[in-house]
């Protein structure tokens, strides 16, 4: 399917999820995840109107960035190795996977301007997943105050790959609740307004639970 047709289906579903939950589609940022897409397919997405692109590896990001440039907003959604921070940090607009102090320290050292970051949270506690546990997040955010280049704009999670929709919903709801608690603190370095959650299989649930950034790969740019 053409990306434009896929995008139309996704926008329709976003509209329905917003209606169900009393939200506005304009609150939802669709990030096209192009990690498995060719340059041509990525360009097709940009032409179809996708304004945000997400990559999870340095090499993939740099290749796409080289071709597409600054006409989209760039999201780095994968685990970032500290030694590779310098290669990409001034090119990306948002980092979705801040998960350790050593990475924050390196960002602080290398970035020329403050970087908008989401803290990755492992809500479900699966051993295979990256991210801080729920309990670790608030102390971690307090620690981030000393890094002036780290600007905590929100929380990010990946739901488990399971069929049980209520279990998935619980993960998103827990993340939204944690975001609310942090936002209420009104921390200058961590406004924590946003929620990056929801992928191809679960973005409608994520929107119903408050997602502001959904990260969609296969349903948008897949075969
Ligand atoms: C690949 C990836 C996505 C997109 O996954 P799909 O299921 O293809 O939509 C979203 N977020 C992260 C962190 C990813 O690595």
Tab-separated table of C-alpha atoms and ligand atoms in Angstrom:
chain	number	residue	atom	x	y	z
A	1	UNK	CA	0.000	0.000	0.000
A	2	UNK	CA	1.059	3.557	-0.597
A	3	UNK	CA	2.151	5.425	2.490
A	4	UNK	CA	-0.546	8.061	1.846
A	5	UNK	CA	-3.238	5.355	1.991
A	6	UNK	CA	-1.769	3.873	5.172
A	7	UNK	CA	-1.611	7.335	6.714
A	8	UNK	CA	-5.258	7.974	5.887
A	9	UNK	CA	-6.259	4.760	7.694
A	10	UNK	CA	-4.150	5.712	10.710
A	11	UNK	CA	-5.607	9.226	10.809
A	12	UNK	CA	-9.105	7.778	10.688
A	13	UNK	CA	-8.325	5.532	13.649
A	14	UNK	CA	-6.676	8.398	15.529
A	15	UNK	CA	-9.888	10.376	15.020
A	16	UNK	CA	-11.967	7.537	16.429
A	17	UNK	CA	-9.699	7.039	19.444
A	18	UNK	CA	-9.774	10.784	20.137
A	19	UNK	CA	-13.528	10.886	19.905
A	20	UNK	CA	-13.808	7.989	22.324
A	21	UNK	CA	-11.564	9.714	24.846
A	22	UNK	CA	-12.560	13.368	24.405
A	23	UNK	CA	-9.253	14.418	22.864
A	24	UNK	CA	-8.280	16.358	19.751
A	25	UNK	CA	-6.345	14.761	16.860
A	26	UNK	CA	-4.117	17.866	16.858
A	27	UNK	CA	-2.725	16.710	20.232
A	28	UNK	CA	-1.318	13.555	18.648
A	29	UNK	CA	2.078	13.597	16.906
A	30	UNK	CA	2.537	10.708	14.485
A	31	UNK	CA	6.165	9.622	14.261
A	32	UNK	CA	6.877	7.550	11.175
A	33	UNK	CA	9.377	4.902	12.240
A	34	UNK	CA	11.504	4.228	9.172
A	35	UNK	CA	14.118	1.865	10.637
A	36	UNK	CA	13.155	-0.896	8.164
A	37	UNK	CA	12.203	1.430	5.306
A	38	UNK	CA	14.274	2.354	2.268
A	39	UNK	CA	15.176	5.958	1.464
A	40	UNK	CA	12.532	5.922	-1.293
A	41	UNK	CA	9.832	4.724	1.084
A	42	UNK	CA	10.910	7.330	3.641
A	43	UNK	CA	10.698	10.084	1.029
A	44	UNK	CA	7.262	8.809	0.091
A	45	UNK	CA	6.213	9.204	3.724
A	46	UNK	CA	7.476	12.780	3.826
A	47	UNK	CA	5.602	13.560	0.615
A	48	UNK	CA	2.457	12.022	2.094
A	49	UNK	CA	2.684	14.569	4.908
A	50	UNK	CA	4.545	12.748	7.696
A	51	UNK	CA	6.282	15.541	9.628
A	52	UNK	CA	8.093	13.421	12.237
A	53	UNK	CA	10.505	10.578	11.522
A	54	UNK	CA	11.986	8.109	14.001
A	55	UNK	CA	15.099	5.968	13.740
A	56	UNK	CA	16.616	3.640	16.324
A	57	UNK	CA	20.221	3.248	15.134
A	58	UNK	CA	22.903	5.837	14.459
A	59	UNK	CA	23.778	4.509	11.024
A	60	UNK	CA	20.156	4.401	9.890
A	61	UNK	CA	19.480	7.850	11.265
A	62	UNK	CA	22.519	9.440	9.637
A	63	UNK	CA	21.728	7.872	6.277
A	64	UNK	CA	18.134	9.125	6.334
A	65	UNK	CA	19.121	12.507	7.739
A	66	UNK	CA	21.629	12.950	4.958
A	67	UNK	CA	18.883	12.473	2.362
A	68	UNK	CA	15.905	14.141	3.995
A	69	UNK	CA	17.595	16.899	6.007
A	70	UNK	CA	15.871	19.324	8.309
A	71	UNK	CA	12.450	19.461	6.676
A	72	UNK	CA	11.099	16.969	9.232
A	73	UNK	CA	11.406	16.672	13.002
A	74	UNK	CA	13.835	13.879	13.902
A	75	UNK	CA	13.223	11.488	16.775
A	76	UNK	CA	15.849	9.072	18.013
A	77	UNK	CA	13.848	6.208	19.521
A	78	UNK	CA	16.453	3.534	20.218
A	79	UNK	CA	19.119	2.832	22.788
A	80	UNK	CA	21.912	5.336	22.275
A	81	UNK	CA	25.449	4.257	23.077
A	82	UNK	CA	27.328	6.966	24.949
A	83	UNK	CA	30.294	6.903	22.600
A	84	UNK	CA	27.980	7.639	19.659
A	85	UNK	CA	26.229	10.630	21.210
A	86	UNK	CA	28.546	13.132	19.548
A	87	UNK	CA	27.677	11.863	16.047
A	88	UNK	CA	23.975	12.614	16.240
A	89	UNK	CA	23.066	14.773	19.212
A	90	UNK	CA	23.030	18.108	17.384
A	91	UNK	CA	21.069	16.644	14.477
A	92	UNK	CA	18.132	15.083	16.315
A	93	UNK	CA	15.203	17.053	17.729
A	94	UNK	CA	14.064	14.615	20.406
A	95	UNK	CA	15.556	11.619	22.166
A	96	UNK	CA	12.984	9.052	23.306
A	97	UNK	CA	15.225	6.676	25.191
A	98	UNK	CA	17.093	8.425	27.979
A	99	UNK	CA	17.620	5.591	30.444
A	100	UNK	CA	20.815	6.180	32.412
A	101	UNK	CA	22.928	8.857	34.075
A	102	UNK	CA	26.024	8.116	32.006
A	103	UNK	CA	24.067	8.939	28.843
A	104	UNK	CA	22.778	12.200	30.332
A	105	UNK	CA	26.319	13.137	31.293
A	106	UNK	CA	27.574	12.516	27.784
A	107	UNK	CA	24.695	14.508	26.247
A	108	UNK	CA	25.506	17.364	28.585
A	109	UNK	CA	29.099	17.302	27.467
A	110	UNK	CA	28.470	17.019	23.732
A	111	UNK	CA	25.278	18.882	22.866
A	112	UNK	CA	25.572	22.504	21.832
A	113	UNK	CA	22.007	23.297	22.952
A	114	UNK	CA	19.542	21.682	25.379
A	115	UNK	CA	18.095	18.401	24.067
A	116	UNK	CA	14.429	17.476	24.478
A	117	UNK	CA	14.399	14.023	26.065
A	118	UNK	CA	11.840	11.418	27.008
A	119	UNK	CA	12.803	9.093	29.836
A	120	UNK	CA	12.288	5.469	28.820
A	121	UNK	CA	10.341	3.535	31.428
A	122	UNK	CA	10.050	-0.234	31.628
A	123	UNK	CA	6.536	-0.218	33.053
A	124	UNK	CA	5.865	-3.914	32.564
A	125	UNK	CA	9.149	-4.950	34.188
A	126	UNK	CA	10.034	-7.401	31.405
A	127	UNK	CA	13.693	-8.361	31.639
A	128	UNK	CA	14.126	-7.970	27.871
A	129	UNK	CA	13.132	-4.307	27.881
A	130	UNK	CA	15.269	-1.213	28.368
A	131	UNK	CA	14.279	1.603	30.644
A	132	UNK	CA	13.994	2.592	34.268
A	133	UNK	CA	11.523	0.938	36.597
A	134	UNK	CA	8.602	3.109	37.713
A	135	UNK	CA	10.233	3.553	41.148
A	136	UNK	CA	13.495	4.783	39.661
A	137	UNK	CA	12.013	7.544	37.513
A	138	UNK	CA	11.416	10.377	40.011
A	139	UNK	CA	14.863	10.138	41.658
A	140	UNK	CA	16.407	9.971	38.167
A	141	UNK	CA	14.534	13.087	37.049
A	142	UNK	CA	15.666	14.938	40.176
A	143	UNK	CA	19.235	13.971	39.358
A	144	UNK	CA	18.848	15.389	35.823
A	145	UNK	CA	18.698	18.914	37.219
A	146	UNK	CA	22.484	19.078	37.231
A	147	UNK	CA	22.672	18.530	33.476
A	148	UNK	CA	21.692	21.814	31.885
A	149	UNK	CA	21.561	20.332	28.370
A	150	UNK	CA	19.041	17.651	29.354
A	151	UNK	CA	15.462	18.895	29.132
A	152	UNK	CA	12.977	16.220	30.217
A	153	UNK	CA	9.856	16.761	28.135
A	154	UNK	CA	8.107	13.459	28.792
A	155	UNK	CA	8.081	9.714	29.388
A	156	UNK	CA	8.290	6.900	26.861
A	157	UNK	CA	7.406	3.223	27.074
A	158	UNK	CA	6.882	0.130	24.954
A	159	UNK	CA	3.984	-2.112	25.908
A	160	UNK	CA	4.588	-5.870	26.030
A	161	UNK	CA	3.828	-7.944	22.915
A	162	UNK	CA	0.717	-9.614	24.231
A	163	UNK	CA	-2.884	-10.116	23.174
A	164	UNK	CA	-4.437	-8.937	26.421
A	165	UNK	CA	-5.611	-5.403	25.614
A	166	UNK	CA	-6.421	-4.624	29.222
A	167	UNK	CA	-2.885	-5.471	30.269
A	168	UNK	CA	-1.539	-3.165	27.536
A	169	UNK	CA	-3.930	-0.447	28.664
A	170	UNK	CA	-2.705	-0.824	32.247
A	171	UNK	CA	0.891	-0.187	31.124
A	172	UNK	CA	-0.092	3.024	29.320
A	173	UNK	CA	-2.272	4.148	32.214
A	174	UNK	CA	0.555	3.616	34.710
A	175	UNK	CA	2.885	5.722	32.561
A	176	UNK	CA	0.287	8.518	32.270
A	177	UNK	CA	-0.184	8.503	36.036
A	178	UNK	CA	3.565	8.774	36.593
A	179	UNK	CA	3.753	11.632	34.065
A	180	UNK	CA	0.977	13.460	35.946
A	181	UNK	CA	2.872	13.158	39.234
A	182	UNK	CA	6.078	14.543	37.702
A	183	UNK	CA	4.308	17.321	35.801
A	184	UNK	CA	2.638	18.445	39.036
A	185	UNK	CA	6.075	19.115	40.522
A	186	UNK	CA	6.554	21.898	37.941
A	187	UNK	CA	10.262	21.308	37.650
A	188	UNK	CA	11.993	23.820	35.450
A	189	UNK	CA	14.330	21.233	33.900
A	190	UNK	CA	11.583	18.607	33.581
A	191	UNK	CA	8.172	19.939	32.510
A	192	UNK	CA	7.342	16.353	31.530
A	193	UNK	CA	4.248	17.155	29.509
A	194	UNK	CA	4.390	14.451	26.880
A	195	UNK	CA	3.789	10.718	26.588
A	196	UNK	CA	5.543	8.748	23.845
A	197	UNK	CA	3.617	5.491	23.726
A	198	UNK	CA	1.763	3.386	21.178
A	199	UNK	CA	3.086	1.522	18.120
A	200	UNK	CA	1.377	-0.109	15.129
A	201	UNK	CA	-0.469	-2.677	17.209
A	202	UNK	CA	-1.544	-0.586	20.161
A	203	UNK	CA	-1.625	3.115	19.277
A	204	UNK	CA	-5.386	3.454	19.616
A	205	UNK	CA	-5.246	2.241	23.220
A	206	UNK	CA	-2.286	4.543	23.842
A	207	UNK	CA	-4.238	7.545	22.545
A	208	UNK	CA	-7.198	6.675	24.745
A	209	UNK	CA	-4.778	6.681	27.682
A	210	UNK	CA	-3.175	10.023	26.828
A	211	UNK	CA	-0.362	9.451	24.293
A	212	UNK	CA	0.933	12.636	22.657
A	213	UNK	CA	3.549	10.929	20.452
A	214	UNK	CA	2.784	7.624	18.739
A	215	UNK	CA	5.604	5.761	16.996
A	216	UNK	CA	4.356	3.873	13.939
A	217	UNK	CA	6.506	1.740	11.687
A	218	UNK	CA	4.998	-1.310	10.009
A	219	UNK	CA	1.424	-0.006	9.597
A	220	UNK	CA	2.678	3.186	7.979
A	221	UNK	CA	5.735	2.334	5.907
A	222	UNK	CA	5.712	-1.490	5.954
A	223	UNK	CA	4.890	-3.620	2.912
B	1	LIG	C1	10.349	-0.223	15.719
B	1	LIG	C2	9.866	0.653	16.799
B	1	LIG	C3	8.579	1.221	16.740
B	1	LIG	C4	7.592	0.945	15.608
B	1	LIG	O1	7.130	-0.361	15.652
B	1	LIG	P1	5.927	-0.883	14.724
B	1	LIG	O2	5.356	-2.010	15.487
B	1	LIG	O3	6.546	-1.261	13.432
B	1	LIG	O4	4.963	0.244	14.598
B	1	LIG	C5	8.203	2.066	17.765
B	1	LIG	N1	9.027	2.333	18.797
B	1	LIG	C6	10.258	1.806	18.895
B	1	LIG	C7	11.112	2.146	20.060
B	1	LIG	C8	10.708	0.949	17.903
B	1	LIG	O5	11.935	0.413	18.006
